[in-house]
XYZ file of C-alpha atoms in Angstrom:
545
model
C -12.194 -27.917 -1.946
C -11.879 -29.143 -5.540
C -12.682 -32.792 -6.180
C -12.152 -32.754 -9.965
C -8.353 -32.416 -9.896
C -5.845 -35.229 -9.775
C -2.973 -34.859 -7.330
C 0.679 -35.835 -7.486
C 2.941 -36.118 -4.450
C 6.543 -34.900 -4.314
C 9.086 -34.125 -1.682
C 9.824 -30.725 -3.228
C 7.819 -28.666 -5.729
C 9.432 -25.613 -7.318
C 7.453 -22.836 -8.994
C 9.440 -21.136 -11.741
C 12.094 -22.241 -14.231
C 14.499 -19.313 -14.005
C 18.032 -19.420 -12.594
C 16.794 -19.628 -8.989
C 14.222 -22.375 -9.514
C 16.490 -24.543 -11.630
C 19.417 -24.088 -9.235
C 17.222 -25.068 -6.280
C 16.104 -28.211 -8.106
C 19.669 -29.185 -8.983
C 20.983 -28.530 -5.498
C 18.252 -30.571 -3.801
C 19.134 -33.526 -6.022
C 22.875 -33.045 -5.473
C 22.577 -32.837 -1.685
C 20.170 -35.757 -1.458
C 22.503 -37.928 -3.548
C 25.475 -36.927 -1.375
C 23.516 -38.088 1.668
C 22.507 -41.350 -0.010
C 18.843 -40.353 -0.101
C 16.215 -40.086 -2.796
C 14.060 -36.949 -2.946
C 11.464 -36.398 -5.653
C 11.563 -32.930 -7.199
C 9.089 -31.330 -9.607
C 9.504 -27.942 -11.294
C 6.685 -25.997 -12.981
C 7.391 -23.361 -15.643
C 4.565 -21.243 -17.088
C 6.464 -20.561 -20.330
C 6.101 -22.923 -23.272
C 9.634 -24.194 -22.618
C 12.449 -23.490 -20.187
C 13.868 -20.114 -21.196
C 10.764 -18.903 -23.060
C 10.043 -16.186 -20.476
C 13.647 -15.455 -19.473
C 14.958 -11.998 -20.236
C 17.979 -10.220 -18.829
C 20.949 -8.159 -20.025
C 22.917 -10.245 -19.172
C 26.411 -10.215 -17.727
C 26.855 -13.123 -15.339
C 29.225 -13.447 -12.420
C 30.273 -17.104 -12.078
C 30.757 -17.296 -8.307
C 27.520 -19.162 -7.580
C 27.700 -21.223 -10.770
C 31.158 -22.472 -9.813
C 29.789 -23.613 -6.461
C 26.885 -25.440 -8.105
C 28.998 -26.989 -10.866
C 32.782 -26.604 -10.381
C 33.149 -28.228 -13.813
C 30.664 -25.920 -15.585
C 33.041 -25.314 -18.482
C 33.519 -29.033 -19.136
C 29.748 -29.433 -18.965
C 29.350 -26.964 -21.819
C 27.661 -24.075 -20.023
C 26.863 -21.448 -22.700
C 29.158 -18.754 -21.346
C 30.877 -18.007 -24.621
C 31.856 -14.337 -24.458
C 34.239 -13.156 -21.707
C 33.599 -9.580 -20.616
C 36.068 -7.151 -22.156
C 36.212 -3.368 -22.099
C 33.861 -1.501 -19.731
C 32.611 1.938 -20.759
C 30.417 4.145 -18.576
C 28.950 7.155 -20.391
C 27.024 10.238 -19.392
C 24.828 11.255 -22.323
C 23.649 14.760 -23.103
C 21.203 15.378 -25.929
C 23.976 15.821 -28.476
C 27.140 14.537 -26.829
C 28.645 12.169 -24.306
C 31.287 12.091 -21.601
C 33.130 9.038 -20.364
C 32.846 8.655 -16.587
C 35.006 6.469 -14.340
C 33.505 2.996 -14.166
C 32.174 2.397 -10.633
C 33.949 -0.585 -9.053
C 30.677 -2.505 -8.731
C 30.242 -2.268 -12.505
C 33.710 -3.600 -13.377
C 33.176 -6.882 -15.240
C 36.627 -8.446 -15.533
C 36.173 -12.214 -15.138
C 32.451 -12.149 -15.972
C 30.682 -13.359 -19.108
C 28.093 -11.870 -21.466
C 25.346 -14.440 -21.958
C 21.867 -15.156 -23.194
C 20.193 -15.892 -19.862
C 17.477 -17.841 -21.658
C 20.044 -20.188 -23.181
C 21.812 -20.455 -19.830
C 18.529 -21.542 -18.229
C 17.974 -24.091 -20.981
C 21.366 -25.558 -20.113
C 20.493 -25.568 -16.391
C 17.276 -27.360 -17.304
C 19.264 -30.088 -19.054
C 21.457 -30.513 -15.980
C 18.387 -30.716 -13.741
C 16.670 -33.349 -15.868
C 19.866 -35.412 -15.971
C 19.703 -35.506 -12.160
C 16.106 -36.731 -12.210
C 14.167 -33.487 -11.746
C 10.718 -33.643 -13.375
C 10.243 -30.412 -15.349
C 6.817 -29.431 -16.650
C 6.958 -26.423 -18.987
C 3.693 -24.931 -20.175
C 2.014 -25.399 -16.791
C 1.290 -22.247 -14.809
C 1.032 -22.522 -11.040
C -2.206 -20.617 -10.462
C -3.170 -21.416 -6.870
C -1.449 -22.047 -3.545
C -2.830 -25.016 -1.639
C -2.925 -25.160 2.155
C -3.224 -27.802 4.856
C -5.922 -27.483 7.491
C -3.371 -26.001 9.886
C -2.667 -23.197 7.390
C 0.725 -24.403 6.180
C 1.460 -24.588 2.459
C 0.554 -27.945 0.948
C 1.678 -27.254 -2.612
C 0.238 -25.603 -5.706
C -2.337 -26.260 -8.384
C -1.907 -25.540 -12.065
C -4.525 -23.490 -13.867
C -7.526 -25.009 -15.568
C -7.371 -25.209 -19.358
C -10.260 -24.525 -21.698
C -12.076 -21.855 -19.689
C -13.885 -19.494 -22.075
C -14.022 -15.707 -21.964
C -17.330 -16.025 -20.134
C -15.584 -17.898 -17.330
C -17.354 -21.157 -18.125
C -15.672 -24.465 -19.067
C -15.520 -25.011 -22.834
C -15.598 -28.217 -24.879
C -11.841 -28.618 -24.408
C -11.890 -28.044 -20.624
C -9.229 -29.782 -18.557
C -9.011 -29.245 -14.797
C -5.686 -28.250 -13.335
C -3.414 -30.624 -11.490
C -2.584 -30.462 -7.792
C 1.049 -30.893 -6.830
C 1.520 -31.646 -3.151
C 4.920 -31.259 -1.528
C 6.614 -31.464 1.817
C 8.271 -28.157 0.868
C 7.335 -25.742 -1.933
C 9.988 -23.348 -3.228
C 8.628 -20.211 -4.906
C 10.976 -18.889 -7.605
C 8.446 -16.935 -9.662
C 10.737 -14.033 -10.510
C 9.858 -10.388 -10.068
C 6.398 -9.615 -8.612
C 5.253 -13.232 -8.509
C 1.480 -13.544 -8.386
C 1.447 -16.425 -5.892
C 4.198 -14.771 -3.870
C 1.995 -11.697 -3.514
C -0.658 -13.895 -1.881
C 1.950 -15.422 0.438
C 3.133 -11.952 1.472
C -0.363 -11.159 2.686
C -1.278 -14.514 4.218
C 1.917 -14.897 6.237
C 2.631 -11.149 6.685
C 6.053 -11.672 5.129
C 6.540 -7.972 4.372
C 5.948 -6.765 7.919
C 8.977 -4.730 8.979
C 10.417 -4.545 5.441
C 10.532 -1.465 3.218
C 8.245 -1.457 0.180
C 9.818 -3.139 -2.801
C 10.824 -0.708 -5.546
C 11.128 -1.753 -9.169
C 12.449 -0.879 -12.583
C 11.232 -1.849 -16.028
C 13.883 -3.230 -18.352
C 13.218 -3.223 -22.102
C 15.593 -5.120 -24.357
C 16.298 -5.763 -28.010
C 18.718 -8.173 -29.632
C 20.415 -6.996 -32.807
C 22.603 -8.584 -35.443
C 25.021 -5.838 -36.428
C 27.615 -5.142 -39.114
C 30.633 -7.418 -38.382
C 32.924 -4.413 -38.863
C 31.275 -2.746 -35.842
C 31.203 -5.804 -33.624
C 33.544 -5.914 -30.613
C 32.968 -9.178 -28.693
C 33.057 -8.524 -24.956
C 32.449 -4.759 -25.144
C 30.172 -3.498 -22.343
C 28.695 0.008 -22.493
C 26.468 1.491 -19.789
C 25.026 4.987 -19.840
C 23.087 7.425 -17.668
C 21.618 10.811 -18.528
C 19.771 11.582 -21.761
C 17.023 10.939 -22.693
C 15.814 10.755 -19.062
C 15.329 13.866 -16.945
C 17.611 14.376 -13.961
C 14.885 13.330 -11.497
C 14.188 9.977 -13.210
C 16.303 6.954 -12.279
C 17.466 4.789 -15.146
C 20.077 4.054 -17.769
C 21.103 1.774 -20.586
C 23.176 -1.305 -21.284
C 24.800 -2.431 -24.514
C 26.557 -5.810 -24.574
C 28.444 -7.343 -27.524
C 27.931 -11.119 -27.509
C 29.278 -13.661 -29.970
C 28.226 -14.037 -33.644
C 27.812 -10.287 -34.322
C 24.998 -10.077 -31.769
C 24.440 -7.058 -29.539
C 22.011 -6.951 -26.617
C 20.772 -3.425 -25.979
C 18.391 -2.368 -23.263
C 17.044 0.451 -21.189
C 15.935 0.448 -17.553
C 13.625 3.063 -16.011
C 12.948 3.152 -12.282
C 9.210 2.753 -11.738
C 9.183 5.487 -9.121
C 9.221 8.064 -11.943
C 6.865 11.014 -11.450
C 5.950 12.306 -14.914
C 2.740 10.521 -16.000
C 3.460 11.339 -19.659
C 6.729 9.386 -19.619
C 6.867 6.211 -21.713
C 9.780 3.857 -20.914
C 9.392 2.222 -24.339
C 9.632 5.557 -26.173
C 12.584 6.646 -24.029
C 14.392 3.473 -25.087
C 13.688 4.153 -28.753
C 14.995 7.724 -28.361
C 18.137 6.478 -26.651
C 19.125 4.467 -29.732
C 19.208 7.668 -31.821
C 21.991 9.245 -29.743
C 25.160 10.016 -31.767
C 27.272 7.866 -29.421
C 24.918 4.887 -29.787
C 23.227 4.819 -33.172
C 26.378 3.916 -35.084
C 26.411 0.452 -33.551
C 23.037 -0.351 -35.112
C 23.037 1.369 -38.478
C 23.128 -1.325 -41.145
C 22.074 -3.976 -38.629
C 18.756 -5.693 -38.013
C 16.673 -6.178 -34.904
C 15.852 -9.843 -34.262
C 14.188 -9.983 -30.845
C 12.367 -7.811 -28.316
C 11.100 -8.171 -24.767
C 10.544 -6.522 -21.391
C 10.365 -7.409 -17.710
C 10.303 -5.710 -14.347
C 13.156 -6.108 -11.878
C 13.295 -5.734 -8.102
C 15.498 -2.809 -7.062
C 14.828 -2.518 -3.324
C 17.721 -4.714 -2.269
C 18.605 -5.294 1.358
C 15.975 -3.187 3.115
C 13.128 -4.536 0.969
C 13.776 -8.229 1.608
C 10.702 -9.968 3.059
C 10.641 -12.800 5.552
C 11.775 -15.690 3.382
C 10.225 -18.744 5.026
C 6.782 -19.837 6.184
C 5.275 -23.201 7.132
C 5.595 -25.440 4.091
C 7.663 -23.224 1.834
C 10.162 -20.476 1.085
C 11.121 -17.738 -1.381
C 14.255 -17.551 -3.550
C 15.707 -15.353 -6.288
C 14.096 -12.246 -7.673
C 10.681 -13.093 -6.232
C 12.332 -12.360 -2.867
C 14.276 -9.367 -4.254
C 17.850 -10.660 -4.531
C 19.361 -8.181 -6.991
C 22.467 -6.021 -6.686
C 21.348 -2.788 -8.371
C 24.751 -1.009 -8.570
C 26.226 -4.153 -10.127
C 23.191 -4.491 -12.428
C 23.300 -8.211 -11.671
C 20.981 -10.669 -9.997
C 21.670 -14.104 -11.489
C 24.523 -14.921 -9.119
C 22.369 -13.863 -6.165
C 19.335 -15.798 -7.388
C 21.436 -18.942 -7.702
C 23.170 -18.474 -4.365
C 19.908 -17.914 -2.491
C 18.486 -21.026 -4.166
C 21.436 -23.174 -3.096
C 21.169 -22.039 0.516
C 17.415 -22.658 0.416
C 17.902 -26.131 -1.071
C 20.460 -27.032 1.600
C 17.991 -26.001 4.319
C 15.144 -27.945 2.695
C 17.172 -31.139 2.376
C 18.253 -30.872 6.018
C 14.678 -30.190 7.132
C 13.277 -33.182 5.252
C 15.884 -35.430 6.871
C 14.864 -34.331 10.369
C 11.738 -36.051 11.647
C 11.424 -33.388 14.334
C 12.301 -30.469 12.051
C 8.802 -29.078 11.606
C 7.528 -27.487 8.411
C 9.543 -24.274 8.152
C 13.104 -24.219 6.795
C 14.351 -21.651 9.287
C 17.980 -22.590 8.647
C 17.747 -20.843 5.261
C 17.643 -17.193 6.429
C 20.235 -18.004 9.097
C 22.575 -19.373 6.432
C 21.983 -16.280 4.289
C 23.222 -14.010 7.050
C 26.522 -15.886 7.161
C 26.957 -15.863 3.392
C 28.749 -13.453 1.049
C 25.379 -12.682 -0.553
C 24.118 -10.938 2.603
C 27.258 -8.839 2.947
C 27.197 -7.877 -0.733
C 23.590 -6.698 -0.539
C 24.157 -4.852 2.726
C 27.143 -2.915 1.389
C 25.180 -1.436 -1.545
C 21.886 -0.876 0.307
C 22.046 2.942 0.154
C 23.043 3.401 -3.489
C 19.620 3.082 -5.146
C 17.629 5.155 -2.606
C 20.223 7.961 -2.859
C 18.863 8.768 -6.314
C 15.967 10.518 -4.586
C 18.385 13.465 -4.872
C 18.466 13.173 -8.660
C 21.092 11.779 -11.017
C 24.053 13.862 -9.850
C 23.128 13.557 -6.185
C 22.817 9.794 -6.562
C 26.143 9.450 -8.386
C 27.890 11.642 -5.821
C 26.475 9.719 -2.878
C 27.287 6.394 -4.572
C 30.944 7.448 -4.866
C 30.982 8.592 -1.239
C 29.353 5.399 -0.012
C 31.671 3.196 -2.055
C 35.034 4.849 -1.488
C 34.699 6.558 1.906
C 32.208 4.422 3.832
C 32.949 1.215 1.835
C 29.312 0.230 2.236
C 29.400 0.538 6.026
C 27.703 3.911 6.571
C 25.950 4.025 9.975
C 22.527 4.580 8.380
C 20.151 2.820 6.032
C 17.975 4.837 3.663
C 14.352 3.883 3.080
C 12.361 3.016 -0.052
C 8.860 4.068 -1.099
C 6.054 2.476 -3.110
C 6.428 3.160 -6.821
C 2.726 3.610 -7.585
C 2.375 6.452 -5.067
C 5.032 8.575 -6.788
C 3.147 9.382 -10.000
C 2.235 13.049 -10.397
C -0.979 14.428 -11.852
C -1.123 15.124 -15.579
C -1.663 18.860 -15.138
C 1.638 19.219 -13.301
C 3.772 18.044 -16.247
C 4.149 18.953 -19.888
C 3.424 16.222 -22.407
C 6.492 14.606 -23.950
C 6.624 14.802 -27.743
C 8.139 11.505 -28.822
C 9.323 11.221 -32.443
C 7.649 8.779 -34.809
C 9.554 5.512 -35.351
C 11.543 5.184 -38.557
C 11.265 1.392 -38.813
C 15.041 1.032 -39.115
C 16.484 2.150 -35.779
C 13.314 2.957 -33.855
C 10.055 1.011 -33.821
C 6.475 0.952 -32.581
C 5.187 -1.356 -29.868
C 3.127 -3.733 -31.970
C 5.943 -4.569 -34.390
C 8.121 -5.063 -31.322
C 5.663 -7.441 -29.646
C 5.574 -9.432 -32.891
C 9.311 -10.125 -32.482
C 8.704 -11.521 -28.990
C 6.539 -14.338 -30.461
C 3.964 -13.582 -27.777
C 0.832 -15.697 -27.991
C -2.131 -16.384 -25.708
C -5.146 -18.592 -26.261
C -7.674 -15.906 -27.212
C -10.788 -17.561 -25.828
C -9.819 -17.326 -22.166
C -10.672 -14.795 -19.486
C -8.280 -11.850 -19.354
C -5.457 -12.502 -16.911
C -5.250 -8.719 -16.377
C -8.042 -8.001 -13.964
C -9.525 -4.780 -12.657
C -10.705 -4.517 -9.067
C -13.063 -1.715 -10.147
C -13.980 -1.273 -13.821
C -14.787 2.430 -13.290
C -11.336 3.456 -12.012
C -9.421 3.475 -15.358
C -11.578 6.371 -16.634
C -12.800 8.089 -13.460
C -9.335 8.281 -11.856
C -6.482 7.085 -14.086
C -7.669 8.884 -17.227
C -9.073 11.946 -15.520
C -6.228 12.537 -13.078
C -3.138 10.955 -14.668
C -3.908 10.878 -18.395
C -4.222 7.065 -18.592
C -0.564 6.264 -17.777
C -1.122 2.526 -18.396
C -1.190 3.312 -22.126
C 2.421 4.529 -21.786
C 4.133 2.414 -19.124
C 3.042 -0.864 -20.736
C 5.750 -1.869 -23.255
C 3.382 -4.064 -25.270
C 0.355 -1.922 -26.179
C -1.929 -3.925 -23.896
C -3.852 -0.877 -22.658
C -5.703 1.496 -25.000
C -8.162 4.319 -24.436
C -10.946 4.229 -27.026
C -13.869 6.578 -27.584
C -12.051 9.836 -26.760
C -13.264 11.565 -29.916
C -16.864 10.722 -29.043
C -16.418 12.050 -25.520
C -16.907 8.604 -24.005
C -13.424 7.281 -23.180
C -13.104 3.654 -22.138
C -10.195 1.330 -21.435
C -9.594 -1.621 -23.727
C -7.276 -4.388 -22.490
C -5.495 -6.347 -25.241
C -4.366 -9.146 -22.942
C -3.086 -11.274 -25.821
C -0.197 -8.781 -26.262
C 1.045 -9.175 -22.672
C 4.785 -9.805 -22.224
C 4.312 -10.794 -18.550
C 6.535 -7.915 -17.453
C 4.228 -7.086 -14.452
C 4.731 -3.315 -14.849
C 0.994 -2.609 -14.782
C 0.600 -4.499 -11.499
C 3.400 -2.369 -10.022
C 2.915 1.143 -11.432
C -0.884 1.486 -11.628
C -1.418 4.512 -9.354
C -4.599 3.125 -7.780
C -3.329 -0.482 -7.630
C -6.497 -1.432 -9.484
C -4.812 -3.717 -12.039
C -4.032 -7.225 -10.834
C -1.757 -9.459 -12.921
C -2.664 -13.160 -12.720
C -1.314 -16.129 -14.663
C -2.960 -16.933 -17.992
C -3.169 -20.468 -19.320
C 0.174 -22.247 -19.230
C 2.331 -21.802 -22.304
C 0.991 -18.300 -22.985
C 3.104 -15.176 -23.213
C 6.389 -14.508 -24.984
C 8.561 -17.178 -26.545
C 12.022 -15.684 -26.389
C 14.494 -17.799 -28.361
C 17.715 -16.189 -27.132
C 17.078 -13.368 -24.642
C-alpha cells in the first residue's frame, strides 16, 4: 500500500489513447449526455502526445466511425484519400503475377489515412466533450479493492535511477481511481497481461498469435504518385512456410506508406523481419515507386492475428478490455480500426448502463452479450479459419481461404486452432543462415538510421523497461540453441551480443532504442523477456504514421 501517491477519482478511467480508447471516452460522454447525466472520464496515454505511438497501414473502413460521428466529414476527420485501385501481387524473386483480389481485401468506399493523425482528431473531439486526456503518463500498475475487483491504475514514478533508487528529480506516480476502468492498451498490453492471469481471462481461449508490422513513410516523385492506389503482395522474399506480406498505400501529397508484416510463428531463427522488409523494396515490381524519393519516417508494432478463437473473456469486476488489447482484428481484411472502435462503443454503452444501475454490480456483463449480437462478432467468426490455414504454407493457405470464402462463406462446420508463437522457433542448426545484402542508404537502410527517423527517445537514467526473468538464459539457451534470435526479430537494434570474439558472449540491451513494438515479449523462445512501461513520454514520436 503506497502512501506517497495522490489519488484522483473518476467515473471512468481509460488506459490507452488509440482508436479504441478515444472512441470509448467519446461514447461514454455522448451516452451520458443523452441520458442527462454527468460522468467524469480520464484517459491516460503513455506517448508524449496523442498519436505519438500510433502506427498502422492504414486503410480505414468508416462503418464504426459513422456510428460514432454521423457528421464526421463536416467535423473535418482527416480521411482525405479515398481508396482507389486494388492490386494483389504474388512476387517471385525476379517477377510478379497479379492475383484476383480476395473480397475481404476490396477497399471500395474505404479511405487511406494516417492513423496517428486520425487519433489526434479523435482526441480533439474527446476533449471538446469534456474528457480529461493526460499524454505522457504511462499506466504502470493496476490497483485493486480489498475484494479483488479493479480499483483503477497508477502511473509510473518519475526520476527513478538506473540503480532503482529515487533520484533528485523523483516524483511519485498518481493513482487514478474509477468505478470502471477500460483497458485499451493495444497489442500485448503489459497491464492486460496481468489481468489475463489474475482473472484467468484466457481460460478456454486459443493462444493469441501475432505478426510484426514494419512501416516506412516515403515522399515520392510526383510523376509516380497515384493517390488511392493500394498494392498488397505475398510471396518473395519470404519462404513458402512463413506467413506474411506487404502493403503499399498512396496517400495525399505524394506520400506513400509501405510496410511489411511477418507472422511471429515463423520457424527459421535466422530470419530478420526488418531485413526481409528491406529486401522486399528491391523487387523489380516495387522499387520503381521509391527511386528518386526520400524516406521520412519509420516505425514498427506487433498486431494480434488470432481473431475469433483467441478472444479472451472481456470483462472482470471493475473493468473491461477493448480494441487490439483484446484481439479485435480482421486479418484477411488487414484492418482493425473499425473493430477497435466498434468494440469500444459497445463497451462504453455497457459501462454507462452499469453506472446508472445501483444494483448493477461491478462487472459490465452486457458488453460481451452486445458483441454477440453485433456485426463485429459475425465478421470475426466468418474469417476465423483463414489465418490458421496458413499452417499448410502460402499456397495451402490461399487455396483454403478461397474455399472458405466462396464455398463455405465463412460458415464451415469446424474451427481451426492457433498455437503460441514463441514455441514455433526452430534450432539454429536446423536452418541455413540467411545472407542479407548490405543497405545502400537510398532504398534500403540499417536499423539505427531507421530508429533515428522514429524520433524515439527515453530518459537514459532509468531502469531498463525490458526485463529478464533470468539473466543467464540469453546466452545459455537463446544464443547457444537459437543463435540469439532477439538480435534479429527486434526492428530497433535493442538487443546485441557482445564479446563473441573473446569467447565470452553476453547480451546487451539498448533499451533507449525501443519502439514499443512488443515483439521481444512475444517471440522470445523462453519467454524470458518481459516488456514493461518505461517513464511516460518515452518511446517513438511518430508525426504522421
